[in-house]
XYZ file of C-alpha atoms in Angstrom:
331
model
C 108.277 142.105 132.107
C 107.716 143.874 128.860
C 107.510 141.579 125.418
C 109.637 140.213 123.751
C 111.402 142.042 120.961
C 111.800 139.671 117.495
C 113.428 140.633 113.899
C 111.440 139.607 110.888
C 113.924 138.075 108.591
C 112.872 138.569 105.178
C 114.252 141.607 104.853
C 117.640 139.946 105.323
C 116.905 137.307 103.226
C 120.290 137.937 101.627
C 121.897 136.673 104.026
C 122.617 133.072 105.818
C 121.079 132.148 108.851
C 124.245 132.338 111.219
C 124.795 135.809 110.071
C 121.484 137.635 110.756
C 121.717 135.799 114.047
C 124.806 137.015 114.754
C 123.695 140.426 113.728
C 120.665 140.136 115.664
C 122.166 139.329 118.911
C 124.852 142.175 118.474
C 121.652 144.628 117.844
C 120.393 143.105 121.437
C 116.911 141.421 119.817
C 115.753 138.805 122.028
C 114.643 136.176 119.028
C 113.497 135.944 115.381
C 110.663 135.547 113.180
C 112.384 133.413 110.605
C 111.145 133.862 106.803
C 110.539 130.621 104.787
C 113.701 131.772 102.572
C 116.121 129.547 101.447
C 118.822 130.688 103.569
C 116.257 130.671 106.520
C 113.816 128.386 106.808
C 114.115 125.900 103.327
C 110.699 124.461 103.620
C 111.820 122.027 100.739
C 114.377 120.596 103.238
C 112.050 119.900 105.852
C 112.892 117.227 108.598
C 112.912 116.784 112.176
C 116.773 117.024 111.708
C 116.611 120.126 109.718
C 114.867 121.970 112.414
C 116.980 121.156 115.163
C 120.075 122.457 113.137
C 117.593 125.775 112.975
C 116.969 125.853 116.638
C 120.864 125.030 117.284
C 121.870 127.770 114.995
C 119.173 130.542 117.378
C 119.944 128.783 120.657
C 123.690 129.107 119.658
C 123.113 133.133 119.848
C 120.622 132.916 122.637
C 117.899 134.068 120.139
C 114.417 132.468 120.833
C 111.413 131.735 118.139
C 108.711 132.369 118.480
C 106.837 132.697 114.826
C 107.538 131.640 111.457
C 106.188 133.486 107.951
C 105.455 132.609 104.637
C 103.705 135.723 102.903
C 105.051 134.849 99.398
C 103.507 131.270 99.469
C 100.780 132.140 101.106
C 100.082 134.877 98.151
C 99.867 132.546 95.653
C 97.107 130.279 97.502
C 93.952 132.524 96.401
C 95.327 135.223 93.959
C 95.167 135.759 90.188
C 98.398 134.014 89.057
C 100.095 135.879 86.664
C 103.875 136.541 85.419
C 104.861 138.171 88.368
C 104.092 135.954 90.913
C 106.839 133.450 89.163
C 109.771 136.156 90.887
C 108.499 135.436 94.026
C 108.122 131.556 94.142
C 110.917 128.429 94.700
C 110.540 127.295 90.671
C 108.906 124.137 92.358
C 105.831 125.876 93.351
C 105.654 128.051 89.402
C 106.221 124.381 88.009
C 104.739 125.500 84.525
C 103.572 128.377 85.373
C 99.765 126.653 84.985
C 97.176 129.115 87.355
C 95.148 126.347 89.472
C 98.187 123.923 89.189
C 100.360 127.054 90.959
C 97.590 127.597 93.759
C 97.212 123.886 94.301
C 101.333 123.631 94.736
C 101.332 126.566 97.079
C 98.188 125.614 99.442
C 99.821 122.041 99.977
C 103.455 124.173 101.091
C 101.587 126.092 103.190
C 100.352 123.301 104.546
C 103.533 121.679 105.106
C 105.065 125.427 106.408
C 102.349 124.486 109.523
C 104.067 121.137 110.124
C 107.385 122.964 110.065
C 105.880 124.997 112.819
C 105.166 122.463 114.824
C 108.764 120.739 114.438
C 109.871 123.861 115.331
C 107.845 124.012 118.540
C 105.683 127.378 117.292
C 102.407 127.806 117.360
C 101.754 130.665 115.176
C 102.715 131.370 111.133
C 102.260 134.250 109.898
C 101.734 135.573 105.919
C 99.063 136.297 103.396
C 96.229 134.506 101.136
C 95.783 136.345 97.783
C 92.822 137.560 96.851
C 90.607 136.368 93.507
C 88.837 139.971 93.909
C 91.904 142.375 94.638
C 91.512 143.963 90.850
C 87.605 144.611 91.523
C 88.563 146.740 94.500
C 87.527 150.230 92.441
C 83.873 149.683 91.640
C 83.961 150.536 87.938
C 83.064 149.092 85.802
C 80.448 148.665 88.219
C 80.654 145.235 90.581
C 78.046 143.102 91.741
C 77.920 142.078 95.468
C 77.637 138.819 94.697
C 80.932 138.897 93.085
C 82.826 140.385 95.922
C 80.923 137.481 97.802
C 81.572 134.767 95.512
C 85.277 136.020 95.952
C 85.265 135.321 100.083
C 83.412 131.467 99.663
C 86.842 131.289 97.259
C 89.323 131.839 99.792
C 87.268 129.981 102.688
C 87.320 127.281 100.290
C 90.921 127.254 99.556
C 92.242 128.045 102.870
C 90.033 125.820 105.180
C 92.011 122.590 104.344
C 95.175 124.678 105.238
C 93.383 125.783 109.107
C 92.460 122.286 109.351
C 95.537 120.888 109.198
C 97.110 123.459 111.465
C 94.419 122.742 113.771
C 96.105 119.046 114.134
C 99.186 120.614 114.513
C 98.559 122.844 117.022
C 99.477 125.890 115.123
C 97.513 129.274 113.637
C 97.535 131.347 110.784
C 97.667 134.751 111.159
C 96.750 137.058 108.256
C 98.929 140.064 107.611
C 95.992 142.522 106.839
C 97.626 144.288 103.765
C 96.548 145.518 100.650
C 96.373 143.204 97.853
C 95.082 140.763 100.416
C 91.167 139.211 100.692
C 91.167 141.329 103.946
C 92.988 144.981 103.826
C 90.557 147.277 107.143
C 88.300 146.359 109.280
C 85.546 145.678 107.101
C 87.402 143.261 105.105
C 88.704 141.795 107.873
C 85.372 140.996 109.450
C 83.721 139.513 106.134
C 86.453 136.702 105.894
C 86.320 135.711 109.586
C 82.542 134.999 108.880
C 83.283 133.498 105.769
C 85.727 131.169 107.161
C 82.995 130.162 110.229
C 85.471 131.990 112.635
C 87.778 128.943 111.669
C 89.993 127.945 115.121
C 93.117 128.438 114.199
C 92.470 131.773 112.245
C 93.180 134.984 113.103
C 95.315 138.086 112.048
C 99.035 139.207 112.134
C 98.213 143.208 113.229
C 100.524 145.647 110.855
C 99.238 149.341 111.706
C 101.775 150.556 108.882
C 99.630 148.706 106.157
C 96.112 150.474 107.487
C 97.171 153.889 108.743
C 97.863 155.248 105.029
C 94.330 154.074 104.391
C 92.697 156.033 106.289
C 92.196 152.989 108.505
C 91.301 152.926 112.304
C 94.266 150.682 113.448
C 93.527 150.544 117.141
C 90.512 150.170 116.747
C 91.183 147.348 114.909
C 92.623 145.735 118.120
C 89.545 146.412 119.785
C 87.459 144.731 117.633
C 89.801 141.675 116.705
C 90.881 141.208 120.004
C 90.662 137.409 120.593
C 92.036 137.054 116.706
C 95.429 139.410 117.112
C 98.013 136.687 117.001
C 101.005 138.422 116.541
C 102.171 141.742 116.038
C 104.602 143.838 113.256
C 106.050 146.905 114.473
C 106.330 149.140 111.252
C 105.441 152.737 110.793
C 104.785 154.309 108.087
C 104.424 158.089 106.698
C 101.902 160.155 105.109
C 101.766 163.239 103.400
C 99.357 166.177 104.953
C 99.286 167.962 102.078
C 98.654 166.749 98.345
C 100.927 164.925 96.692
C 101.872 164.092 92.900
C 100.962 160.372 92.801
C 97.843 159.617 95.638
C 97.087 156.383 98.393
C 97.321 154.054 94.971
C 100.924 155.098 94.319
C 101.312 156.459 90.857
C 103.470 153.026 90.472
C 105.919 154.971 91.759
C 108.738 153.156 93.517
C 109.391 153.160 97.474
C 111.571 156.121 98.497
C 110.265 158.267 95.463
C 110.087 161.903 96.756
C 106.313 161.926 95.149
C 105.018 159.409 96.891
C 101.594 159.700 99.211
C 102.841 157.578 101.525
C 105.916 155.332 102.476
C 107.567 153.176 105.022
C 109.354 154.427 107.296
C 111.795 153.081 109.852
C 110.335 153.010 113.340
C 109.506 156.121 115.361
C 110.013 157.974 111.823
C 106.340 157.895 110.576
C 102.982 158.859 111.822
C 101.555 155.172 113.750
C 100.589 156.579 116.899
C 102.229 153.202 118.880
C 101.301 154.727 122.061
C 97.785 154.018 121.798
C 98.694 150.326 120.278
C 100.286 149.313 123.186
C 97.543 150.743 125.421
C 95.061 148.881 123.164
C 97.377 145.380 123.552
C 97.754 145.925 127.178
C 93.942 146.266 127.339
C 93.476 142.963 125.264
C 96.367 141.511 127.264
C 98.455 140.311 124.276
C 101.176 138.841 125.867
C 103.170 137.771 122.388
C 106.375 139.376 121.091
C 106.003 142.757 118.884
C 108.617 141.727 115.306
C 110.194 144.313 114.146
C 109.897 144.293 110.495
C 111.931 146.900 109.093
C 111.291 148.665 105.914
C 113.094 152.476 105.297
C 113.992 152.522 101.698
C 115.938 155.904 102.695
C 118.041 153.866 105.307
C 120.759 151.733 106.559
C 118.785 148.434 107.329
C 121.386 148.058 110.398
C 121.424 151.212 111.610
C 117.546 150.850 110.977
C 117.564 147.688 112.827
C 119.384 149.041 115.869
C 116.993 151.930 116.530
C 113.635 150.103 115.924
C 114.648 147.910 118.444
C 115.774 150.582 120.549
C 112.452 152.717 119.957
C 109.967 149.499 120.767
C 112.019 148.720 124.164
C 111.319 152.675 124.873
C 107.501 152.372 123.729
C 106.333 149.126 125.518
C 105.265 149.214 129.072
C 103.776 146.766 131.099
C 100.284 147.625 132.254
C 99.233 148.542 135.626
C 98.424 146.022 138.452
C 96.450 148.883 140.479
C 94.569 151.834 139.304
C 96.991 155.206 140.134
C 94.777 156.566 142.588
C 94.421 153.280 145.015
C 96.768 154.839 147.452
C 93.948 157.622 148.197
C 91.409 155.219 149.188
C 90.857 154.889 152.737
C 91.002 151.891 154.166
């Protein structure tokens, strides 16, 4: 049978649990990716107890889980704490607000958002580490190798304790490769994995819509990360193919301006060529579910919701047991 098709639930984080179930099951989704919100997944009320009343809630709708995600936590592990990362964090992890104190804070929740995992009975959490070498990313004034270096032992450092605890627990990481992030293409990409050792229970969370505005080769990507592709977004994403008023960097320009390079689109609505994705998954034989994360600052999130799911069910295929011309062969 085709995969599975799951709804990433931060998106929806405005709403409780029961309700983007219920709207879930009405779209026809066959499960979630549940977002360590409060209304979601409350990592701060985390108990064997608790996540039973999570899975009764899902099993209650017939909606099965298969992933959970922290990006927002997982941000804060290895960036360059500032003001703005206090919107984005439960006031427990700012505490004061203190750089290394915030970092420590959210590397031992992330730790803890891998033994919610394993209550859970999922093997695989998804989100992002920060990066201490995002704002070097333009080369001027000029940057040493060794810093961009010295930048990678950081995050191996920080995030190893985190892998080895999911390793106990049976569960992986997988990194959304996204701007911002230690590891945003290929290149990036490949750099951590050695400077992590090629770490167990590390791998990557493939997002095409994050690497096809770059320029990026995102099925190649599955190609080359093949044993590492954990889980899969479906999100597209558009580009301009003429010039635009603000460039790839954004102009800091909000989503949906009309000036824009680039934005997110909802699914089927941008330029990812998911064709060749799910040719390059069947070839790699990922056999996990493809999330749905759905981002259209120009649409209806449930009328959004409703056709990405409808456009991935159209898209998937299962691969061939035979080769097309076996029936010529002579026996």
């Amino acid at each position: 049978m085709a995969r599975k098709v799951t709804l990433y639930t931060a998106q929806w984080g405005d709403m409780p649990l029961e309700t983007i179930c219920l709207k879930a099951k009405e779209f026809g989704y066959d499960g979630l990716e549940l977002a360590c919100t409060e209304n979601h997944l409350d990592i701060e009320k985390l108990s064997e107890e608790y996540c039973e009343t999570v899975k009764g809630t899902l099993g209650k709708y017939g909606l099965e889980l298969h992933t959970i995600s922290n990006h927002t936590v997982g941000q804060c592990v290895c960036d360059r704490i500032d003001s703005r990362h206090k919107s984005i964090l439960p006031a427990r992890i700012w505490g004061d607000g203190d750089p290394e104190g915030v970092r420590r804070r959210a590397a031992e929740e992330m730790i803890r958002v891998g033994e919610a995992a394993q209550m859970l009975g999922v093997n695989t959490v998804v989100g992002f580490t920060g990066s201490p070498v995002w704002h070097l990313l333009y080369s001027f004034p000029p940057v040493a190798p060794d810093e961009i270096a010295a930048g990678f032992r950081e995050v191996a450092d920080r995030f190893k304790p985190i892998l080895d605890s999911y390793s106990r627990n049976g569960v992986r990481f997988a990194l959304e490769v996204h701007p911002t992030e230690i590891a945003f293409d290929l290149s990036s990409a490949q750099t951590l994995l050695e400077a992590l050792d090629y770490h167990p229970a590390f791998g990557f969370n493939y997002d095409p819509s994050h690497m096809g505005y770059q320029g990026v080769d995102y099925v190649a990507f599955i190609e080359q990360f093949a044993e590492r592709i954990f889980h899969v977004h479906m999100k597209d994403v558009w580009w301009s193919d003429a010039p635009a008023r603000a460039g790839v960097f954004g102009g800091h320009l909000p989503f949906g301006h009309r000036d824009r390079f680039w934005d997110f689109r909802s699914m089927g609505r941008g330029k990812i060529n998911f064709e060749e994705i799910i040719r390059a998954l069947n070839r790699i034989n990922y056999q996990g579910p493809l999330s749905v994360e759905w981002e259209d600052n120009g649409m209806d999130r449930e009328h959004g919701a409703a056709e990405s799911l409808q456009f991935v069910k159209n898209v998937d295929f299962r691969p061939s047991g035979l080769a097309f011309d076996a029936a010529f062969e002579k026996k």
